[in-house]
mmCIF file of C-alpha atoms in Angstrom:
data_model
loop_
_atom_site.group_PDB
_atom_site.id
_atom_site.type_symbol
_atom_site.label_atom_id
_atom_site.label_comp_id
_atom_site.label_asym_id
_atom_site.label_seq_id
_atom_site.Cartn_x
_atom_site.Cartn_y
_atom_site.Cartn_z
ATOM 1 C CA MET O 1 69.932 -40.808 -27.047
ATOM 2 C CA SER O 2 68.416 -37.631 -25.758
ATOM 3 C CA SER O 3 67.576 -37.438 -22.097
ATOM 4 C CA PRO O 4 63.903 -36.954 -21.234
ATOM 5 C CA SER O 5 62.815 -33.436 -20.530
ATOM 6 C CA PRO O 6 62.416 -32.653 -16.870
ATOM 7 C CA LEU O 7 58.887 -32.683 -15.522
ATOM 8 C CA PRO O 8 57.407 -29.343 -14.524
ATOM 9 C CA PRO O 9 57.484 -28.723 -10.821
ATOM 10 C CA LEU O 10 54.356 -29.716 -8.981
ATOM 11 C CA SER O 11 52.284 -26.799 -7.758
ATOM 12 C CA PRO O 12 51.267 -26.922 -4.136
ATOM 13 C CA PRO O 13 47.755 -28.187 -3.588
ATOM 14 C CA SER O 14 45.212 -25.440 -3.723
ATOM 15 C CA CYS O 15 43.585 -24.772 -0.405
ATOM 16 C CA PRO O 16 40.660 -22.486 0.269
ATOM 17 C CA GLY O 17 41.687 -19.075 1.323
ATOM 18 C CA PRO O 18 40.819 -17.581 4.641
ATOM 19 C CA ARG O 19 37.732 -15.997 3.071
ATOM 20 C CA ALA O 20 35.943 -19.300 2.375
ATOM 21 C CA PRO O 21 35.427 -20.353 6.032
ATOM 22 C CA ALA O 22 34.494 -16.800 6.908
ATOM 23 C CA ARG O 23 31.925 -16.731 4.110
ATOM 24 C CA ARG O 24 30.422 -20.060 5.208
ATOM 25 C CA ALA O 25 30.235 -18.836 8.784
ATOM 26 C CA PHE O 26 28.543 -15.636 7.636
ATOM 27 C CA LEU O 27 25.961 -17.580 5.615
ATOM 28 C CA LEU O 28 25.244 -19.905 8.526
ATOM 29 C CA ALA O 29 24.866 -16.954 10.862
ATOM 30 C CA ALA O 30 22.546 -15.141 8.419
ATOM 31 C CA LEU O 31 20.312 -18.198 7.901
ATOM 32 C CA PRO O 32 18.324 -17.810 11.166
ATOM 33 C CA ALA O 33 17.865 -14.097 10.506
ATOM 34 C CA ARG O 34 16.567 -14.815 7.000
ATOM 35 C CA LEU O 35 14.224 -17.485 8.351
ATOM 36 C CA VAL O 36 12.866 -15.067 10.942
ATOM 37 C CA LEU O 37 12.406 -12.431 8.221
ATOM 38 C CA CYS O 38 10.430 -14.866 6.080
ATOM 39 C CA LEU O 39 8.231 -15.995 8.978
ATOM 40 C CA ALA O 40 7.743 -12.544 10.505
ATOM 41 C CA PRO O 41 4.706 -11.598 8.365
ATOM 42 C CA VAL O 42 2.952 -14.860 9.255
ATOM 43 C CA LEU O 43 3.657 -14.356 12.965
ATOM 44 C CA LEU O 44 2.430 -10.767 12.801
ATOM 45 C CA ALA O 45 -0.762 -11.898 11.065
ATOM 46 C CA GLY O 46 -1.404 -14.488 13.790
ATOM 47 C CA CYS O 47 -0.788 -11.996 16.599
ATOM 48 C CA TRP O 48 -3.056 -9.440 14.947
ATOM 49 C CA ALA O 49 -5.865 -12.010 14.569
ATOM 50 C CA LEU O 50 -5.534 -13.053 18.233
ATOM 51 C CA ALA O 51 -5.609 -9.451 19.423
ATOM 52 C CA ASN O 52 -8.758 -8.711 17.383
ATOM 53 C CA ARG O 53 -10.582 -12.025 17.803
ATOM 54 C CA PRO O 54 -13.800 -10.515 19.303
ATOM 55 C CA VAL O 55 -14.190 -8.141 16.358
ATOM 56 C CA ALA O 56 -13.275 -10.858 13.868
ATOM 57 C CA ALA O 57 -15.786 -13.263 15.420
ATOM 58 C CA GLN O 58 -18.542 -10.626 15.329
ATOM 59 C CA GLY O 59 -17.822 -9.815 11.702
ATOM 60 C CA ALA O 60 -17.822 -13.485 10.747
ATOM 61 C CA ALA O 61 -21.174 -14.008 12.502
ATOM 62 C CA ARG O 62 -22.688 -11.064 10.635
ATOM 63 C CA LEU O 63 -21.334 -12.280 7.308
ATOM 64 C CA ALA O 64 -22.728 -15.765 7.905
ATOM 65 C CA SER O 65 -26.257 -14.353 7.560
ATOM 66 C CA ALA O 66 -25.447 -12.085 4.610
ATOM 67 C CA ASP O 67 -26.355 -12.624 0.974
ATOM 68 C CA PRO O 68 -23.496 -14.683 -0.521
ATOM 69 C CA GLY O 69 -24.031 -13.319 -4.017
ATOM 70 C CA TRP O 70 -23.392 -9.746 -2.942
ATOM 71 C CA LEU O 71 -20.408 -10.857 -0.862
ATOM 72 C CA LEU O 72 -18.912 -12.622 -3.878
ATOM 73 C CA ALA O 73 -19.309 -9.449 -5.919
ATOM 74 C CA GLY O 74 -17.606 -7.490 -3.126
ATOM 75 C CA ALA O 75 -14.721 -9.985 -3.076
ATOM 76 C CA ALA O 76 -14.293 -9.574 -6.842
ATOM 77 C CA LEU O 77 -14.156 -5.788 -6.475
ATOM 78 C CA THR O 78 -11.594 -6.214 -3.693
ATOM 79 C CA CYS O 79 -9.371 -8.149 -6.094
ATOM 80 C CA LEU O 80 -9.732 -5.316 -8.593
ATOM 81 C CA THR O 81 -8.217 -2.898 -6.074
ATOM 82 C CA TRP O 82 -4.923 -4.817 -6.159
ATOM 83 C CA VAL O 83 -4.969 -4.780 -9.963
ATOM 84 C CA ALA O 84 -5.620 -1.026 -9.917
ATOM 85 C CA ALA O 85 -2.790 -0.498 -7.409
ATOM 86 C CA ALA O 86 -0.413 -2.448 -9.653
ATOM 87 C CA CYS O 87 -1.484 -0.298 -12.623
ATOM 88 C CA VAL O 88 -0.764 2.901 -10.681
ATOM 89 C CA ARG O 89 2.641 1.585 -9.572
ATOM 90 C CA GLN O 90 3.544 0.746 -13.170
ATOM 91 C CA GLY O 91 2.196 4.047 -14.458
ATOM 92 C CA ALA O 92 4.343 5.989 -11.994
ATOM 93 C CA LEU O 93 7.589 4.535 -13.393
ATOM 94 C CA PRO O 94 8.946 4.642 -16.971
ATOM 95 C CA ASP O 95 10.655 1.249 -16.537
ATOM 96 C CA ARG O 96 8.662 -1.838 -17.433
ATOM 97 C CA LEU O 97 8.021 -4.130 -14.450
ATOM 98 C CA PRO O 98 7.021 -7.825 -14.528
ATOM 99 C CA ALA O 99 3.235 -7.837 -14.241
ATOM 100 C CA GLY O 100 2.965 -11.012 -12.161
ATOM 101 C CA LEU O 101 5.542 -10.024 -9.569
ATOM 102 C CA LEU O 102 4.187 -6.480 -9.415
ATOM 103 C CA LEU O 103 0.664 -7.747 -8.711
ATOM 104 C CA ALA O 104 1.993 -10.172 -6.081
ATOM 105 C CA SER O 105 3.937 -7.381 -4.398
ATOM 106 C CA GLN O 106 0.811 -5.216 -4.149
ATOM 107 C CA PHE O 107 -1.149 -8.120 -2.698
ATOM 108 C CA ALA O 108 1.611 -8.658 -0.130
ATOM 109 C CA ALA O 109 1.776 -4.931 0.600
ATOM 110 C CA GLY O 110 -1.730 -5.099 2.038
ATOM 111 C CA ALA O 111 -0.477 -7.346 4.833
ATOM 112 C CA ALA O 112 2.402 -4.961 5.556
ATOM 113 C CA ASN O 113 -0.045 -2.076 5.998
ATOM 114 C CA HIS O 114 -1.325 -3.692 9.199
ATOM 115 C CA VAL O 115 2.111 -3.236 10.787
ATOM 116 C CA LEU O 116 2.984 0.302 9.704
ATOM 117 C CA PRO O 117 0.408 3.127 9.606
ATOM 118 C CA GLY O 118 -0.454 5.540 6.842
ATOM 119 C CA GLY O 119 0.370 3.219 3.947
ATOM 120 C CA LEU O 120 4.043 3.066 4.960
ATOM 121 C CA GLY O 121 4.011 -0.734 4.910
ATOM 122 C CA ALA O 122 2.902 -0.860 1.275
ATOM 123 C CA HIS O 123 5.423 1.804 0.301
ATOM 124 C CA ALA O 124 8.233 -0.077 2.066
ATOM 125 C CA VAL O 125 7.373 -3.320 0.263
ATOM 126 C CA THR O 126 7.125 -1.525 -3.089
ATOM 127 C CA LEU O 127 10.408 0.314 -2.528
ATOM 128 C CA ARG O 128 12.170 -2.956 -1.785
ATOM 129 C CA PHE O 129 10.587 -4.555 -4.861
ATOM 130 C CA LEU O 130 11.726 -1.717 -7.119
ATOM 131 C CA ARG O 131 15.240 -1.857 -5.714
ATOM 132 C CA THR O 132 15.476 -5.586 -6.471
ATOM 133 C CA ARG O 133 14.401 -4.808 -10.061
ATOM 134 C CA GLY O 134 17.405 -2.501 -10.425
ATOM 135 C CA VAL O 135 15.601 0.847 -10.062
ATOM 136 C CA PRO O 136 17.850 3.436 -8.360
ATOM 137 C CA LEU O 137 16.801 4.626 -4.936
ATOM 138 C CA ASP O 138 15.996 8.207 -5.966
ATOM 139 C CA ARG O 139 13.828 7.116 -8.891
ATOM 140 C CA ALA O 140 12.075 4.451 -6.806
ATOM 141 C CA THR O 141 11.307 7.014 -4.106
ATOM 142 C CA ALA O 142 10.115 9.486 -6.738
ATOM 143 C CA SER O 143 7.733 6.893 -8.194
ATOM 144 C CA ILE O 144 6.227 6.324 -4.740
ATOM 145 C CA GLY O 145 5.698 10.077 -4.410
ATOM 146 C CA LEU O 146 4.008 10.232 -7.823
ATOM 147 C CA TYR O 147 1.862 7.226 -6.861
ATOM 148 C CA SER O 148 0.695 8.956 -3.680
ATOM 149 C CA LEU O 149 0.051 12.231 -5.475
ATOM 150 C CA ALA O 150 -1.975 10.551 -8.232
ATOM 151 C CA ARG O 151 -4.037 8.589 -5.716
ATOM 152 C CA SER O 152 -4.843 11.684 -3.635
ATOM 153 C CA ALA O 153 -5.684 13.826 -6.661
ATOM 154 C CA ALA O 154 -7.854 11.152 -8.286
ATOM 155 C CA ARG O 155 -9.682 10.426 -5.044
ATOM 156 C CA THR O 156 -10.389 14.130 -4.564
ATOM 157 C CA LEU O 157 -11.751 14.437 -8.105
ATOM 158 C CA VAL O 158 -14.003 11.394 -7.651
ATOM 159 C CA LEU O 159 -15.231 12.818 -4.327
ATOM 160 C CA LEU O 160 -16.035 16.166 -5.970
ATOM 161 C CA VAL O 161 -18.016 14.384 -8.687
ATOM 162 C CA PHE O 162 -20.075 12.523 -6.088
ATOM 163 C CA LEU O 163 -20.575 15.699 -4.059
ATOM 164 C CA ALA O 164 -21.948 17.443 -7.142
ATOM 165 C CA ALA O 165 -24.164 14.522 -8.171
ATOM 166 C CA CYS O 166 -25.504 13.397 -4.774
ATOM 167 C CA PRO O 167 -27.808 15.832 -2.929
ATOM 168 C CA ALA O 168 -27.188 13.999 0.355
ATOM 169 C CA HIS O 169 -23.824 15.745 0.694
ATOM 170 C CA ARG O 170 -25.533 18.452 2.769
ATOM 171 C CA ARG O 171 -25.723 16.007 5.660
ATOM 172 C CA LEU O 172 -21.935 15.894 5.786
ATOM 173 C CA GLY O 173 -21.943 19.383 7.294
ATOM 174 C CA GLY O 174 -22.666 17.887 10.682
ATOM 175 C CA LEU O 175 -19.432 15.923 10.507
ATOM 176 C CA VAL O 176 -17.276 19.068 10.356
ATOM 177 C CA PRO O 177 -16.159 20.051 13.890
ATOM 178 C CA ASP O 178 -17.383 23.362 15.211
ATOM 179 C CA GLY O 179 -15.186 26.040 16.679
ATOM 180 C CA PRO O 180 -11.583 26.995 15.912
ATOM 181 C CA VAL O 181 -10.380 23.417 15.475
ATOM 182 C CA PRO O 182 -9.131 23.874 11.870
ATOM 183 C CA VAL O 183 -7.097 26.943 12.872
ATOM 184 C CA PRO O 184 -4.512 25.051 14.996
ATOM 185 C CA ALA O 185 -4.307 22.365 12.335
ATOM 186 C CA ALA O 186 -3.597 24.964 9.640
ATOM 187 C CA ALA O 187 -1.052 26.670 11.917
ATOM 188 C CA ALA O 188 0.713 23.344 12.565
ATOM 189 C CA ALA O 189 0.817 22.566 8.846
ATOM 190 C CA GLY O 190 2.191 26.032 8.063
ATOM 191 C CA GLY O 191 4.803 25.691 10.788
ATOM 192 C CA ALA O 192 5.914 22.320 9.462
ATOM 193 C CA LEU O 193 6.261 23.753 5.951
ATOM 194 C CA ALA O 194 8.247 26.709 7.297
ATOM 195 C CA VAL O 195 10.626 24.450 9.233
ATOM 196 C CA ALA O 196 11.097 22.252 6.157
ATOM 197 C CA GLY O 197 11.851 25.325 4.042
ATOM 198 C CA VAL O 198 14.438 26.582 6.531
ATOM 199 C CA LEU O 199 16.112 23.164 6.686
ATOM 200 C CA LEU O 200 16.288 22.937 2.893
ATOM 201 C CA THR O 201 17.709 26.445 2.662
ATOM 202 C CA VAL O 202 20.277 26.316 5.457
ATOM 203 C CA VAL O 203 21.354 22.689 5.900
ATOM 204 C CA ARG O 204 23.295 21.625 2.816
ATOM 205 C CA PRO O 205 23.440 17.859 3.601
ATOM 206 C CA VAL O 206 19.634 17.906 3.624
ATOM 207 C CA ARG O 207 19.256 20.141 0.581
ATOM 208 C CA ARG O 208 21.401 18.103 -1.800
ATOM 209 C CA PRO O 209 19.550 14.748 -1.577
ATOM 210 C CA VAL O 210 16.164 16.492 -1.607
ATOM 211 C CA THR O 211 16.999 18.496 -4.714
ATOM 212 C CA GLY O 212 18.297 15.340 -6.395
ATOM 213 C CA LEU O 213 15.071 13.548 -5.518
ATOM 214 C CA VAL O 214 12.991 16.419 -6.909
ATOM 215 C CA ARG O 215 14.968 16.397 -10.156
ATOM 216 C CA ALA O 216 14.480 12.644 -10.519
ATOM 217 C CA ALA O 217 10.765 12.999 -9.787
ATOM 218 C CA LEU O 218 10.291 15.742 -12.367
ATOM 219 C CA ARG O 219 12.312 13.853 -14.967
ATOM 220 C CA ASP O 220 10.331 10.636 -14.495
ATOM 221 C CA ALA O 221 7.015 12.515 -14.360
ATOM 222 C CA ARG O 222 7.766 14.077 -17.752
ATOM 223 C CA ALA O 223 8.779 10.702 -19.169
ATOM 224 C CA VAL O 224 5.652 9.008 -17.815
ATOM 225 C CA HIS O 225 3.243 11.653 -19.115
ATOM 226 C CA GLY O 226 4.862 11.467 -22.535
ATOM 227 C CA ARG O 227 3.618 7.880 -22.955
ATOM 228 C CA PRO O 228 -0.175 7.408 -23.271
ATOM 229 C CA CYS O 229 -0.074 3.868 -21.866
ATOM 230 C CA ARG O 230 1.610 5.083 -18.689
ATOM 231 C CA VAL O 231 -0.838 7.985 -18.344
ATOM 232 C CA ALA O 232 -3.794 5.599 -18.673
ATOM 233 C CA ALA O 233 -2.304 3.203 -16.124
ATOM 234 C CA LEU O 234 -1.430 5.968 -13.645
ATOM 235 C CA TRP O 235 -4.594 8.058 -13.647
ATOM 236 C CA GLY O 236 -7.039 5.339 -14.684
ATOM 237 C CA GLY O 237 -5.830 3.058 -11.926
ATOM 238 C CA ALA O 238 -5.817 5.915 -9.394
ATOM 239 C CA ALA O 239 -9.476 6.689 -10.193
ATOM 240 C CA ALA O 240 -10.458 3.007 -10.231
ATOM 241 C CA MET O 241 -9.087 2.289 -6.745
ATOM 242 C CA PRO O 242 -11.560 4.394 -4.701
ATOM 243 C CA LEU O 243 -14.416 3.339 -6.977
ATOM 244 C CA ALA O 244 -13.611 -0.355 -6.466
ATOM 245 C CA GLN O 245 -13.314 0.128 -2.697
ATOM 246 C CA ALA O 246 -16.618 1.999 -2.586
ATOM 247 C CA GLY O 247 -18.158 -0.745 -4.716
ATOM 248 C CA THR O 248 -17.065 -3.327 -2.165
ATOM 249 C CA LEU O 249 -18.758 -1.346 0.605
ATOM 250 C CA ILE O 250 -21.917 -1.050 -1.516
ATOM 251 C CA CYS O 251 -22.001 -4.826 -2.055
ATOM 252 C CA VAL O 252 -21.506 -5.553 1.648
ATOM 253 C CA GLY O 253 -24.220 -3.054 2.574
ATOM 254 C CA ALA O 254 -26.617 -4.646 0.096
ATOM 255 C CA SER O 255 -25.874 -8.117 1.470
ATOM 256 C CA LEU O 256 -26.671 -6.989 5.029
ATOM 257 C CA GLY O 257 -29.697 -4.818 4.233
ATOM 258 C CA LEU O 258 -28.135 -1.444 5.001
ATOM 259 C CA GLY O 259 -31.033 0.415 3.379
ATOM 260 C CA LEU O 260 -29.103 3.305 1.784
ATOM 261 C CA PRO O 261 -28.853 4.156 -1.935
ATOM 262 C CA TRP O 262 -25.617 3.111 -3.559
ATOM 263 C CA GLU O 263 -24.521 6.688 -4.301
ATOM 264 C CA GLN O 264 -24.836 7.641 -0.637
ATOM 265 C CA VAL O 265 -22.779 4.621 0.422
ATOM 266 C CA ALA O 266 -20.093 5.518 -2.121
ATOM 267 C CA LEU O 267 -20.100 9.146 -0.978
ATOM 268 C CA ALA O 268 -19.823 8.026 2.647
ATOM 269 C CA HIS O 269 -16.785 5.882 1.807
ATOM 270 C CA LEU O 270 -15.055 8.653 -0.134
ATOM 271 C CA ALA O 271 -15.779 11.312 2.497
ATOM 272 C CA ALA O 272 -14.740 9.136 5.433
ATOM 273 C CA GLY O 273 -11.534 8.020 3.723
ATOM 274 C CA THR O 274 -10.600 11.595 2.865
ATOM 275 C CA ALA O 275 -11.363 12.890 6.362
ATOM 276 C CA ALA O 276 -9.502 10.111 8.185
ATOM 277 C CA GLY O 277 -6.625 9.706 5.731
ATOM 278 C CA ALA O 278 -4.370 12.017 7.735
ATOM 279 C CA VAL O 279 -4.787 10.038 10.964
ATOM 280 C CA PRO O 280 -1.802 7.629 11.387
ATOM 281 C CA ALA O 281 -3.756 4.574 12.544
ATOM 282 C CA PRO O 282 -2.734 1.141 11.236
ATOM 283 C CA GLY O 283 -5.337 -1.208 9.842
ATOM 284 C CA GLY O 284 -7.793 1.542 8.895
ATOM 285 C CA LEU O 285 -9.181 2.038 12.414
ATOM 286 C CA ALA O 286 -9.764 5.777 11.989
ATOM 287 C CA VAL O 287 -11.402 5.207 8.598
ATOM 288 C CA ASP O 288 -13.769 2.619 10.118
ATOM 289 C CA ALA O 289 -14.888 4.983 12.874
ATOM 290 C CA ALA O 290 -15.448 7.840 10.417
ATOM 291 C CA LEU O 291 -17.251 5.501 8.020
ATOM 292 C CA VAL O 292 -19.732 4.294 10.640
ATOM 293 C CA TRP O 293 -20.359 7.891 11.699
ATOM 294 C CA THR O 294 -20.924 8.974 8.071
ATOM 295 C CA LEU O 295 -23.325 6.107 7.290
ATOM 296 C CA VAL O 296 -25.357 6.901 10.400
ATOM 297 C CA SER O 297 -25.492 10.581 9.413
ATOM 298 C CA PHE O 298 -26.993 9.501 6.071
ATOM 299 C CA GLY O 299 -29.789 7.694 7.891
ATOM 300 C CA ALA O 300 -28.537 4.152 8.401
ATOM 301 C CA VAL O 301 -29.312 2.211 11.556
ATOM 302 C CA PRO O 302 -26.192 2.228 13.790
ATOM 303 C CA ALA O 303 -26.172 -1.571 14.158
ATOM 304 C CA ALA O 304 -26.489 -2.073 10.392
ATOM 305 C CA ALA O 305 -23.805 0.550 9.722
ATOM 306 C CA ALA O 306 -21.392 -1.117 12.158
ATOM 307 C CA ALA O 307 -22.094 -4.550 10.660
ATOM 308 C CA THR O 308 -21.504 -3.196 7.145
ATOM 309 C CA VAL O 309 -18.161 -1.676 8.104
ATOM 310 C CA ILE O 310 -17.117 -4.895 9.866
ATOM 311 C CA GLY O 311 -18.080 -6.942 6.815
ATOM 312 C CA TYR O 312 -16.219 -4.532 4.554
ATOM 313 C CA ARG O 313 -13.111 -4.833 6.704
ATOM 314 C CA VAL O 314 -13.393 -8.640 6.717
ATOM 315 C CA LEU O 315 -13.462 -8.742 2.915
ATOM 316 C CA THR O 316 -10.790 -6.140 2.259
ATOM 317 C CA ASP O 317 -8.313 -6.729 5.095
ATOM 318 C CA TRP O 318 -8.910 -9.687 7.381
ATOM 319 C CA LEU O 319 -9.523 -12.462 4.840
ATOM 320 C CA PRO O 320 -6.552 -11.446 2.598
ATOM 321 C CA LEU O 321 -4.271 -10.936 5.627
ATOM 322 C CA LEU O 322 -2.907 -14.475 5.958
ATOM 323 C CA PRO O 323 -2.583 -15.105 2.178
ATOM 324 C CA GLY O 324 -0.919 -11.720 1.844
ATOM 325 C CA ALA O 325 1.525 -12.527 4.641
ATOM 326 C CA LEU O 326 2.329 -15.871 3.018
ATOM 327 C CA THR O 327 2.851 -14.115 -0.324
ATOM 328 C CA LEU O 328 5.153 -11.620 1.358
ATOM 329 C CA SER O 329 7.169 -14.446 2.891
ATOM 330 C CA ALA O 330 7.347 -16.234 -0.464
ATOM 331 C CA LEU O 331 8.578 -13.089 -2.210
ATOM 332 C CA ILE O 332 11.262 -12.600 0.439
ATOM 333 C CA ARG O 333 12.301 -16.241 0.159
ATOM 334 C CA ALA O 334 12.483 -15.940 -3.641
ATOM 335 C CA LYS O 335 14.606 -12.762 -3.259
ATOM 336 C CA ALA O 336 12.005 -10.742 -5.122
ATOM 337 C CA LEU O 337 11.932 -8.385 -2.107
#
């Protein structure tokens, strides 16, 4: 009778390696930071509303007596600006992006613009969104540059069309400062370009990433302009954005009895936005001041012009601020940003 075969030796019980407790501790430590990151936009929105409560209360009181039909039309045009921004973002990149998430990211980017000036908040949110979609950093940065270039060029073309079609543009001459003010500005711009050229020529660690970024931008620009759908999204959306924003201002002015023709209100919006676009003021403060000044120069009553700008800012920025902050928090929580 054959003896039974020996049993295989028992393996020692598996125990979690030293990395498992360390990983759990890292996750527990990162949880409060992630919670703060998700709640930060909501807290910033609340602090901003508290700091600007007199202006917000005045704008709400003015809007309470406005024509609700015109205000509803202005709100619809405001929503179109986010759709146009999403079209420009998609048109600036050859890769296909999910339409729903892209639109949500542009809606959330509006809340981020109240924290960082000059559109940096929207660009930061978009850059993070593109990185989570797998777009390399150089190509994502290049798409933001193409987006900004298309917006500036399209806005300038629309402004030139209105300047040629509206005879009231002669009144804008009073808004140009007298004296040698443009000379120092041109000298500062030339000096900045000269310093940048020297840095790119001499400093190799700066030259290499910049040249790589330029190559990626040119490559993606050629790919985008080789596809008619991308060209239509890029340039059509870039032209639609200032027109939709000017349309919102026209609707608010009509609801409050501004008393100016629609083409003058649109020209005032385009001229004020172009003149104040270089001022790094968050929340559009410089644009608001220039817009009131431009409307008054066209013949509007100062009180009506101020009320129109306040109502415009309520529709475009203040009312979407809390929903945009909540959307931003939801996108962060869902790891879409």
